[in-house]
XYZ file of C-alpha atoms in Angstrom:
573
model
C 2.677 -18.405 6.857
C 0.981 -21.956 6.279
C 2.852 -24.587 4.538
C 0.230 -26.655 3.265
C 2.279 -30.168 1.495
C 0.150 -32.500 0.395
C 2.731 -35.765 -0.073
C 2.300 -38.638 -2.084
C 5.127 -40.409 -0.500
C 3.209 -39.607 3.090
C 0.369 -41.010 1.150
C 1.662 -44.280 0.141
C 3.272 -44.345 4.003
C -0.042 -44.162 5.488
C -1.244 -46.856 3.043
C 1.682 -49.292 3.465
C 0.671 -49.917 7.447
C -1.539 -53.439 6.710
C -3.205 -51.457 4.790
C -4.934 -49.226 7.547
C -5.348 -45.489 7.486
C -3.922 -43.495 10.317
C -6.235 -41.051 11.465
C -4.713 -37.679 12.333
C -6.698 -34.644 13.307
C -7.400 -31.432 11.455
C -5.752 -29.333 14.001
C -2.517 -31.661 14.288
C -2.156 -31.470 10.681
C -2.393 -27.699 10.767
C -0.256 -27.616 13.348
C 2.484 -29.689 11.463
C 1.495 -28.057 8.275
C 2.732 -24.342 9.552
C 6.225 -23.001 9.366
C 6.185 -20.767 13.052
C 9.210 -19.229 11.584
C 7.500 -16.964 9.233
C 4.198 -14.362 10.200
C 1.119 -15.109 9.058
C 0.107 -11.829 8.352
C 2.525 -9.433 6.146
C 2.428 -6.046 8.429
C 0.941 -3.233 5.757
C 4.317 -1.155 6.292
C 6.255 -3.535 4.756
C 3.590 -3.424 1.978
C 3.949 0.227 0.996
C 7.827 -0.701 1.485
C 7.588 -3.126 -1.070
C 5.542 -0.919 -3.472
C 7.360 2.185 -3.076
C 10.885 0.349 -3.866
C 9.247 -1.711 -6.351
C 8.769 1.439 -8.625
C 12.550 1.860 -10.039
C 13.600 -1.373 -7.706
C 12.602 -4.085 -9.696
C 15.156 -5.163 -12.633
C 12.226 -7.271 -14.056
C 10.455 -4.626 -15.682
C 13.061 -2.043 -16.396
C 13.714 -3.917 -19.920
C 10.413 -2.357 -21.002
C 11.495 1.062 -19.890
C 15.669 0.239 -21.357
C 14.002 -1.575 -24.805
C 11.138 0.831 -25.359
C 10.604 4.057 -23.248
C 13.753 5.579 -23.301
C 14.049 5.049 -27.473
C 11.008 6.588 -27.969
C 11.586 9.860 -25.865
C 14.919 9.941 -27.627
C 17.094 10.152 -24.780
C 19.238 7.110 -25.212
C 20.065 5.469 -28.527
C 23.071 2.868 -29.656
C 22.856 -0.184 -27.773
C 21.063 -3.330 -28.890
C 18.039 -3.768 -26.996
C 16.951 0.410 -27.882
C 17.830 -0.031 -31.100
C 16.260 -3.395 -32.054
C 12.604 -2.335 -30.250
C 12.097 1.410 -30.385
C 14.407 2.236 -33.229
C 12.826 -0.490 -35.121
C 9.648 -0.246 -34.085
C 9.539 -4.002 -33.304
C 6.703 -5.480 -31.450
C 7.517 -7.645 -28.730
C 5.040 -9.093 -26.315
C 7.980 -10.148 -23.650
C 9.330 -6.555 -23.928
C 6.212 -4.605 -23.611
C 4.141 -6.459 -21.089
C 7.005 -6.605 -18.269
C 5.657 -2.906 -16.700
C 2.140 -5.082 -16.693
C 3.272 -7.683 -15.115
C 5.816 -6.828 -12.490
C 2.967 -3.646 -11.086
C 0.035 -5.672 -11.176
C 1.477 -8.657 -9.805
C 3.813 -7.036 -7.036
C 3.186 -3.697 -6.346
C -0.893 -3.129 -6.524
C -1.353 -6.692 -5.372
C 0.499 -5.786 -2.095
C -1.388 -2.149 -1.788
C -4.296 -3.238 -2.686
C -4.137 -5.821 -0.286
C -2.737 -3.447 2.685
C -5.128 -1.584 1.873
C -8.290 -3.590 2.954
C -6.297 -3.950 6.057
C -5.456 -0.252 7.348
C -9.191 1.046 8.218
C -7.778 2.103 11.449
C -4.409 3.027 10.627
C -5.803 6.592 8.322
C -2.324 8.165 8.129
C -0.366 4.206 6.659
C -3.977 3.412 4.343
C -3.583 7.114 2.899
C 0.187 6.781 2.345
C -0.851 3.553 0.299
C -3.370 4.823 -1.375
C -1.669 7.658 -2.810
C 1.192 5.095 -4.565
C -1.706 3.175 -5.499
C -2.265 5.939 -7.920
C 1.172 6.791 -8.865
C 1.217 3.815 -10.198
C -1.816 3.292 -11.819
C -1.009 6.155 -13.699
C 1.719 4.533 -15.040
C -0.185 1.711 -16.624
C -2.687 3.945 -18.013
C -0.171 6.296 -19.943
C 1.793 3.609 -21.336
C -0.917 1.329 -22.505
C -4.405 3.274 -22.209
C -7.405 1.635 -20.580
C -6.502 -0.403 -18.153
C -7.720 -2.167 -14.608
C -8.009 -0.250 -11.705
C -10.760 -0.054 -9.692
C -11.321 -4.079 -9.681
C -7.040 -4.890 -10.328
C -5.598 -6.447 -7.166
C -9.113 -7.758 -5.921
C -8.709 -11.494 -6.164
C -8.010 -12.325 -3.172
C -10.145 -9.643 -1.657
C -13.426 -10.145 -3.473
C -12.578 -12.818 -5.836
C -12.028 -10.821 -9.124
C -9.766 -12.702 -11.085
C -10.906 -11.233 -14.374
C -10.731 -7.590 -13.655
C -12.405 -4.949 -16.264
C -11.004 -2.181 -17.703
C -11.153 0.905 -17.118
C -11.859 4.045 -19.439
C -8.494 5.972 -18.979
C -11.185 9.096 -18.527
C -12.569 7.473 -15.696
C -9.606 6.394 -14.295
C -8.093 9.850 -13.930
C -11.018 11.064 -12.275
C -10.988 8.090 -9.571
C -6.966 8.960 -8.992
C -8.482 12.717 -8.305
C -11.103 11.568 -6.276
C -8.257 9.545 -4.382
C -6.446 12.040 -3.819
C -8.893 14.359 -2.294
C -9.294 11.915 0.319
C -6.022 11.025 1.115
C -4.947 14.761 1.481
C -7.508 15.194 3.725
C -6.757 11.998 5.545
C -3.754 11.687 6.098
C -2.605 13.150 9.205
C -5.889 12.542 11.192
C -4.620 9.440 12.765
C -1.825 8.785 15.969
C -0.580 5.807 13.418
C 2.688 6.257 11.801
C 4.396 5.733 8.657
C 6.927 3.577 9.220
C 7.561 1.702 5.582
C 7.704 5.222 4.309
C 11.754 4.913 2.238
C 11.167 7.814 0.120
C 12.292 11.684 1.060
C 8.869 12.184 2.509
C 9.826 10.297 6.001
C 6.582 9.280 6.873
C 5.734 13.067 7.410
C 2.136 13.526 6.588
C 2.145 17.230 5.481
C 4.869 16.655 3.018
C 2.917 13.504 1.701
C -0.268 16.530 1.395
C 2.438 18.611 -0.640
C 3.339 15.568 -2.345
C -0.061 14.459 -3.283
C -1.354 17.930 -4.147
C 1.750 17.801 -6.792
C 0.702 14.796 -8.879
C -2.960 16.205 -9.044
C -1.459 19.351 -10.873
C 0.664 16.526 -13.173
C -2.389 14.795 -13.643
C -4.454 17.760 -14.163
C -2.304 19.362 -16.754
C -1.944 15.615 -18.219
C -6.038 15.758 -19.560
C -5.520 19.633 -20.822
C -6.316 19.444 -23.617
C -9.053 16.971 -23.691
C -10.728 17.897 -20.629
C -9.956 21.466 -19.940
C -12.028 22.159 -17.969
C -11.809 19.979 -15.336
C -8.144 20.067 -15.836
C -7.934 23.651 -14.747
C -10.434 22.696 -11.579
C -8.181 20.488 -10.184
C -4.967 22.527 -11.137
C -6.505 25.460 -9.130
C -7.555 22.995 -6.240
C -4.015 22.096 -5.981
C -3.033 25.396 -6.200
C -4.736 26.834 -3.594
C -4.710 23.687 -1.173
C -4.064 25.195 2.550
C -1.713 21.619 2.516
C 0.497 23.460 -0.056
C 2.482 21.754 -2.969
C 6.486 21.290 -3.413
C 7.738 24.543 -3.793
C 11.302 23.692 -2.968
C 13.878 21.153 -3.207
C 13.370 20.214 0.739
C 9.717 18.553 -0.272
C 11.074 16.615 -3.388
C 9.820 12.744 -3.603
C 11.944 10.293 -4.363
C 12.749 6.666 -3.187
C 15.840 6.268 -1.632
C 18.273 2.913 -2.605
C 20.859 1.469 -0.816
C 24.812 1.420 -2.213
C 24.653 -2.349 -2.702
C 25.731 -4.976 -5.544
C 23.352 -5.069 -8.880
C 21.799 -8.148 -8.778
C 19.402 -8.511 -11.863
C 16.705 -10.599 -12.514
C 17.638 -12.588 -9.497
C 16.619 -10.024 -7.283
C 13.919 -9.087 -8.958
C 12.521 -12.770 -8.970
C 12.987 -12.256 -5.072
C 11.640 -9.042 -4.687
C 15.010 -7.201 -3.798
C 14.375 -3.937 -4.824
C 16.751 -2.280 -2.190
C 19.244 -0.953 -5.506
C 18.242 1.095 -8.347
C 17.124 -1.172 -11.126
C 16.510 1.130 -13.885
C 20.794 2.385 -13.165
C 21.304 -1.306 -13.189
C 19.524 -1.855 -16.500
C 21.277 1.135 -18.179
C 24.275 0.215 -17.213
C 23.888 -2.787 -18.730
C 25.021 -6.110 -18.267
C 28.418 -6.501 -19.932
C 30.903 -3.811 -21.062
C 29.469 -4.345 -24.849
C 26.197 -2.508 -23.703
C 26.267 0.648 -22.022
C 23.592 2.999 -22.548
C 24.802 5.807 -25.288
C 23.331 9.234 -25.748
C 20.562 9.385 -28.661
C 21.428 12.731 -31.261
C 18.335 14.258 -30.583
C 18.882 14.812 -26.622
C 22.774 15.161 -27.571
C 22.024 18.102 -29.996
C 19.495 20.188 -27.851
C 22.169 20.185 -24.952
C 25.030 21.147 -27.552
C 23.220 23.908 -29.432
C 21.589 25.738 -26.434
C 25.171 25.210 -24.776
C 23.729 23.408 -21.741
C 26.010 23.144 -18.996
C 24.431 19.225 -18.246
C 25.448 17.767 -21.675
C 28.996 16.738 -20.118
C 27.458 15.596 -16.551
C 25.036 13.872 -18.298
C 27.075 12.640 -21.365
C 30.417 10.768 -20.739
C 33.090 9.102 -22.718
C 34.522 5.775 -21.345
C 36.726 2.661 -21.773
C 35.368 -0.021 -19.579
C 36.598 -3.465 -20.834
C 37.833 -4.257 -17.450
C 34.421 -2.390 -15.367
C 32.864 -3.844 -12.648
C 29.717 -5.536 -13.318
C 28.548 -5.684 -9.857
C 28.094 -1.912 -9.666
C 29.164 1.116 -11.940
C 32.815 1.274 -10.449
C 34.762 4.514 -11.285
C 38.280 2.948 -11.607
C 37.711 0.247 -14.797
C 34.911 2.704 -16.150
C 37.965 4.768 -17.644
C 36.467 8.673 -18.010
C 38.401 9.801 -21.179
C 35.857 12.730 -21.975
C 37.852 14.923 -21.756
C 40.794 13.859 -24.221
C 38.067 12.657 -26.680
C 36.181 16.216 -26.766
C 39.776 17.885 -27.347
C 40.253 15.125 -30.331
C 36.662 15.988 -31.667
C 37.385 19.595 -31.996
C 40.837 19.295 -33.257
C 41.385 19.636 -36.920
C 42.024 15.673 -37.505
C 38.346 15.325 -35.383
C 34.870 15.270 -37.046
C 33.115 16.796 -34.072
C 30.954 14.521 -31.561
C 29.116 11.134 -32.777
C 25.819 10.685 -31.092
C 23.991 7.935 -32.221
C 21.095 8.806 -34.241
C 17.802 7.156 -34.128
C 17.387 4.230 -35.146
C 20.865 3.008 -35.433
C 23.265 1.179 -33.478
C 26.972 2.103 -32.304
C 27.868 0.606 -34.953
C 26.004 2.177 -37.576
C 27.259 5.385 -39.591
C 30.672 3.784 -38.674
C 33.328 5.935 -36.289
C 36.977 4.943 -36.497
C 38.806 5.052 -33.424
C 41.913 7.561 -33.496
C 44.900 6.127 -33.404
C 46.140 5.467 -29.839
C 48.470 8.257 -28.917
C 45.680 10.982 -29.823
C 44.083 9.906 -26.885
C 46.602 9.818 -23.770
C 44.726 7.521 -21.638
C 44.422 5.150 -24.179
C 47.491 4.800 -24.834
C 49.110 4.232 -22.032
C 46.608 2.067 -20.546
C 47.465 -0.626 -23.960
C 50.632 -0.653 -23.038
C 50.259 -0.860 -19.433
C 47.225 -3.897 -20.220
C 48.227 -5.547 -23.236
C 45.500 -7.912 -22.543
C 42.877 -5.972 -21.860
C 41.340 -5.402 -25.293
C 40.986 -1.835 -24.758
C 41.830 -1.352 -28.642
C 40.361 -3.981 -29.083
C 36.721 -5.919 -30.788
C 36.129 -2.073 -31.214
C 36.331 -0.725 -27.698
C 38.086 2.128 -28.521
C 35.235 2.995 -31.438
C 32.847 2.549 -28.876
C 34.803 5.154 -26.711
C 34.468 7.816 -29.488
C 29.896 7.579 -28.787
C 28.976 9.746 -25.899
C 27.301 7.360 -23.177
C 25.494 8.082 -19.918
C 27.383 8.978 -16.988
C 27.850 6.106 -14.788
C 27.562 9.024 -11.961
C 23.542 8.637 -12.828
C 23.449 4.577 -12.687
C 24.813 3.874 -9.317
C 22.739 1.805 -7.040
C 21.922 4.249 -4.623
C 20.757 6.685 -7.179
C 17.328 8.443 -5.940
C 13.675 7.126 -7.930
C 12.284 9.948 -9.026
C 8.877 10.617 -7.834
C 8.150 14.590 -8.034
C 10.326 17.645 -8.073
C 10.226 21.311 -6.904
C 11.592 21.543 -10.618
C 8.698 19.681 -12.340
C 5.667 21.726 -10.128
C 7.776 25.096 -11.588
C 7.557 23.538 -15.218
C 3.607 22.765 -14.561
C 2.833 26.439 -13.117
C 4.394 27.622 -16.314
C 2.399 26.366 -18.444
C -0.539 26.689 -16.285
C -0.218 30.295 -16.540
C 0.668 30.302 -20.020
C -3.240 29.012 -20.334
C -4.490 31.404 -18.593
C -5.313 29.589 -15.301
C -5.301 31.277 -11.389
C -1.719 30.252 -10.385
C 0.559 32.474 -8.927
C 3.672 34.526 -11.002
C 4.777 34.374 -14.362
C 5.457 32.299 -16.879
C 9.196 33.248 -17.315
C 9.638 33.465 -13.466
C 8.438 29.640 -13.610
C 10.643 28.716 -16.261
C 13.276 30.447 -15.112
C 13.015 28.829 -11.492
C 12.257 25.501 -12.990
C 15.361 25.400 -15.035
C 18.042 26.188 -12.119
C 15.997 23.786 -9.839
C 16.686 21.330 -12.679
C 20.080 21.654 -12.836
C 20.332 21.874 -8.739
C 18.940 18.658 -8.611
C 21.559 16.864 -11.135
C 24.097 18.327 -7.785
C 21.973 17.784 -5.021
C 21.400 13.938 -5.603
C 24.198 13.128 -8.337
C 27.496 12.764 -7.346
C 28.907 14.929 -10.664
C 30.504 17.825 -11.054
C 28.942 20.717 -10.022
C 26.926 23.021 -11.950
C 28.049 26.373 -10.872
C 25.344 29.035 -9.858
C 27.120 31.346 -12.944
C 26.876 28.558 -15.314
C 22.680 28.043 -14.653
C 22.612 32.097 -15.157
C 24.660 31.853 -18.183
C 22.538 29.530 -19.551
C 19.072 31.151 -18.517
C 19.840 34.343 -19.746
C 20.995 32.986 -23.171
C 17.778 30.431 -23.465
C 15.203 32.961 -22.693
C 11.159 32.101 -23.800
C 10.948 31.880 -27.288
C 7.630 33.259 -29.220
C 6.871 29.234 -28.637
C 6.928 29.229 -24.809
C 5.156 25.988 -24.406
C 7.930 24.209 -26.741
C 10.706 25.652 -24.446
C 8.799 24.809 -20.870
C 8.265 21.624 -21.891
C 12.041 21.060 -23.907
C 13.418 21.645 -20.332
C 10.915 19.557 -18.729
C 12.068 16.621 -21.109
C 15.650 17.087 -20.221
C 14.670 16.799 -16.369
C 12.562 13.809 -16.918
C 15.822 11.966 -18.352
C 15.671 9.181 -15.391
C 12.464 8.894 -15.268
C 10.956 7.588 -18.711
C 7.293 7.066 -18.079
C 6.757 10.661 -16.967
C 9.395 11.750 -20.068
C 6.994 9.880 -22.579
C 3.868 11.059 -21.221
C 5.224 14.153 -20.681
C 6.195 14.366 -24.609
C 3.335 13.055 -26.116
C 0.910 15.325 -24.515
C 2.540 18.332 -25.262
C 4.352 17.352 -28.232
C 7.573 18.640 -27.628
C 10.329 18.954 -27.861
C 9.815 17.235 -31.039
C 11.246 14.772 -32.040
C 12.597 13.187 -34.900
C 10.443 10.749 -37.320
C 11.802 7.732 -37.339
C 10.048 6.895 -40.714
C 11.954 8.895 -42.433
C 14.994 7.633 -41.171
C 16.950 4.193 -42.983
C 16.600 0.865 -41.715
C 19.042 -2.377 -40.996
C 16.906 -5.518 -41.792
C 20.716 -7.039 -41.687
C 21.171 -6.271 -38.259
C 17.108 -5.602 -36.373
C 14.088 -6.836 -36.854
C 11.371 -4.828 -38.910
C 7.980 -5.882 -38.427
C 5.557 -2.840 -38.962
C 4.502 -1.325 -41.814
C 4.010 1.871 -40.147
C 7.466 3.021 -38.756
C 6.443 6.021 -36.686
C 7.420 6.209 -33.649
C 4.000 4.426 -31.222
C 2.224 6.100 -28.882
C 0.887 3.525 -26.439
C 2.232 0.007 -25.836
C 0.305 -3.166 -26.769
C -1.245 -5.125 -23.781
C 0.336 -8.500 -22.542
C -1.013 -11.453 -25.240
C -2.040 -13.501 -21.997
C -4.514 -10.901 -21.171
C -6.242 -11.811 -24.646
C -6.406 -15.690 -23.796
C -7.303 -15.814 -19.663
C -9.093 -12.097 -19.121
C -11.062 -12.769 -22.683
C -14.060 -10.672 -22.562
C -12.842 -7.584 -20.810
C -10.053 -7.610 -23.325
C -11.818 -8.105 -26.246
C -14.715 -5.273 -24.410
C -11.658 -2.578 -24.415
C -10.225 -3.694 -27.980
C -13.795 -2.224 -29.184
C -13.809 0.848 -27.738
C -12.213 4.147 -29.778
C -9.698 4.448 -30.708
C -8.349 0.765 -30.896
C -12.042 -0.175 -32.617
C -10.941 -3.902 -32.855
C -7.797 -3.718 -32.872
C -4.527 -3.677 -30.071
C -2.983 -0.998 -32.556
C 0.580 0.980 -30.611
C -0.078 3.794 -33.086
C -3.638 4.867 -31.886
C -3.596 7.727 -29.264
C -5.074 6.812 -25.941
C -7.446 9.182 -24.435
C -5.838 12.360 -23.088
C -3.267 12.279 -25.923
C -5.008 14.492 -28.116
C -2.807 15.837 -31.262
């Protein structure tokens, strides 16, 4: 990699000589010019490395998905960030573009790029491609029409002002994509060798994976485009490459059980830890992610044996804040459920949305009710854990630090998910094999098999996912439970959890503009306090990619304006 310095002190050095110019040649100044301790090319392994990790790697974006995402699927309410953005439906550009930013910038500029430069390597350019997609479809179904077919291209073909794309067109392209790379992949001798995800570089479980997200995607333009939705369901279907039908073809990226390291590792691409555990856990004991009512309340009433793997109560004044460490991350669940359903308790305290910890206040019990407690202030006296609130803190239900550790797995696609989407797909009527309660069934205990296979909780027992199938059978609304269940599964990974939602509308959720507001405490500047449906584009894109911006503000349904409550195209009510 070139080194090109262009000195003014060598300048002024040259100068200072009588006043006569050395004269050095172009290729000596080349030569001096180059650092021959880095490559000059970046090998297009390490590319797809980069992307793949980037996707729930990078800590700079994850503040979008911790501020926003996650509030508005209702999974996580109580701490600051969640509750000043989402449950206050504030708009800000820093919050909402970081997604933009981090994927355009990192992740398709490196694919893009590796791309162009795997012609003769079919089995690493398909492998590339196919992320390429993933994660354009995350830009599209958080913020609508977007660049794709021109984003990454500078350097390539000299696009710096890329156009948008119709979100219609764009899901046909990722289709069209990934017809050829599931019939590419696997033609060459070349392997995979930046593959870090489950998939191992094997190209017939990158078909099955593939052939997976075109039944997402497919069943993702339903009910706009049913037609060609059900085409490419049935294609996917019916591949000879297969899809995941089991747990042993899942896809997810796999992290390393190393320190959290923020927005400093982000800022040096070190995605090798789990950034979106890292943002959830938050970054001082004040902010751990708590448990929003709505998610709390389905697990509680349908008596789901994941509402106390998921949902944890802790004192942490003394945690770790290099990773979630199990020692000063005190589990007193436990001893505050017993309290809670005691006659001097008031049952559990989710926070609702909208609200802070701190809101619809929760007095701590005094400190022998809760054993742990109590002996751990007089064992640390200094430790605050009765202190600045801690132990009112304690008494809101939190997310397991179990699901936050740096080596937690990215969700990509599950054997659980394809069962939810078969569901539904017969539900409509389409050519898939089996039942609808046979896919619902199997979609709920390969759920809950997942939470053991790749968390390190407490098992679910194979009696307790029985018990709780045979007492949440379908409902006369068999749509609403399929996709209730596929919410719960898609708790750790938000974008799919809010497309997810949005296109099928359930579960649903509370309005948030019915619900009080805190103008003491968050900031409140919308009228309109329902809960949006896209996010806004980056404000830079408005001042340095002008025309294409202002071209997409025009089209339906934004007609002029950037507006988060208008529905983008597949999201059709």
């Amino acid at each position: 990699m070139k080194k090109i310095i262009y000195s003014i002190a060598f300048t002024l050095l040259s100068l200072s000589f009588g006043g006569t110019m050395v004269s050095c040649s172009d290729s000596h100044l080349e030569d001096i010019n180059t650092d021959k301790t880095k490559a000059s090319t970046i090998n297009p392994n390490a590319q797809l490395t980069t992307g793949l990790l980037q996707t729930y790697g990078d800590f700079g974006m994850m503040d979008t998905y911790r501020s926003y995402i996650t509030g508005f699927t209702q999974h996580f309410m109580g701490g600051w960030n969640v509750a000043n953005y989402a449950g206050s439906v504030h708009a800000d550009n820093d919050q909402m573009r970081l997604v933009w930013d981090e994927i355009y910038n990192v992740g398709i500029k490196n694919l893009v790029d590796a791309i162009s430069k795997t012609g003769d390597k079919p089995n690493v350019n398909a492998a590339l491609r196919i992320h390429r997609v993933y994660l354009i479809d995350i830009l599209t179904d958080i913020y609508g029409d977007v660049p794709c077919t021109e984003a990454g291209m500078g350097y390539i073909k000299g696009i710096s002002m890329p156009k948008y794309d119709k979100q219609e067109d764009i899901y046909n392209w990722m289709f069209a994509e990934l017809d050829t790379c599931i019939d590419q992949i696997g033609t060459g001798t070349d392997n995979i060798t930046g593959d870090v995800t489950s998939l191992k570089g094997d190209a017939a479980k990158w078909k099955r994976y593939a052939n997976s997200l075109r039944m997402r995607y497919a069943m993702r333009i339903s009910d706009v485009a049913p037609e060609i939705a059900q085409k490419e369901f049935e294609k996917a279907v019916q591949s000879p490459a297969g899809y995941i039908a089991s747990a042993d073809d899942d896809a997810y990226i796999k992290y390393i059980d190393g320190p959290f390291t923020l927005y400093d590792g982000a800022q040096a691409l070190d995605f090798r830890v789990n950034a979106l555990g890292e943002a959830l856990y938050g970054q001082d004991p004040t902010s751990p992610t708590m448990i929003c009512a709505t998610f709390f309340n389905q697990m509680r009433d349908t008596q789901d044996p994941r509402l106390y793997r998921i949902c944890r109560h802790y004192l942490n004044t003394k945690r770790s804040q290099v990773k979630p460490d199990e020692e000063w991350n005190v589990d007193v669940t436990d001893e505050v459920v017993t309290y809670e359903n005691s006659s001097e308790g008031e049952g559990p305290h989710p926070c609702v949305v909208g609200t802070a910890w701190w809101h619809n206040w929760v007095s701590a019990p005094a400190n022998e009710k809760i054993p742990t407690l109590n002996r751990l202030v007089k064992q640390y006296p200094d430790a605050g854990f009765d202190q600045s609130n801690f132990n009112a803190r304690m008494m809101r239900p939190m997310l397991s630090i179990k699901l936050e550790k740096p080596d937690c797995p990215g969700i990509l696609m599950t054997s659980a998910e394809v069962e939810f989407l078969l569901a539904e797909a017969k539900l409509k009527g389409w050519n898939v094999p089996g039942d609808v309660k046979t896919h619902y069934e199997a979609g709920i205990r390969a759920s809950m098999q997942m939470l053991n296979n790749y968390y390190d909780i407490n098992k679910i027992t194979d009696q307790e996912i029985a018990d709780f199938i045979a007492a949440n059978p379908l409902s006369d609304n068999p749509k609403r439970d399929i996709n209730t269940q596929a919410w719960i599964l898609h708790t750790l990974n938000p974008s799919e959890a809010w497309a997810n939602q949005r296109r099928s509308d359930y579960p649903e959720l509370v309005d948030r503009s019915t619900l009080p507001t805190y103008p003491n405490d968050f900031t409140y500047d919308d009228a309109d306090l329902h809960t949006p449906v896209r996010l806004m584009y980056p404000a830079l894109e408005a001042k340095y990619n002008t025309a294409n911006y202002q071209e997409t503000l025009s089209r339906a349904p934004l007609n002029g304006k950037d507006d988060w409550h208008k529905r983008i195209w597949w999201d059709v009510k």
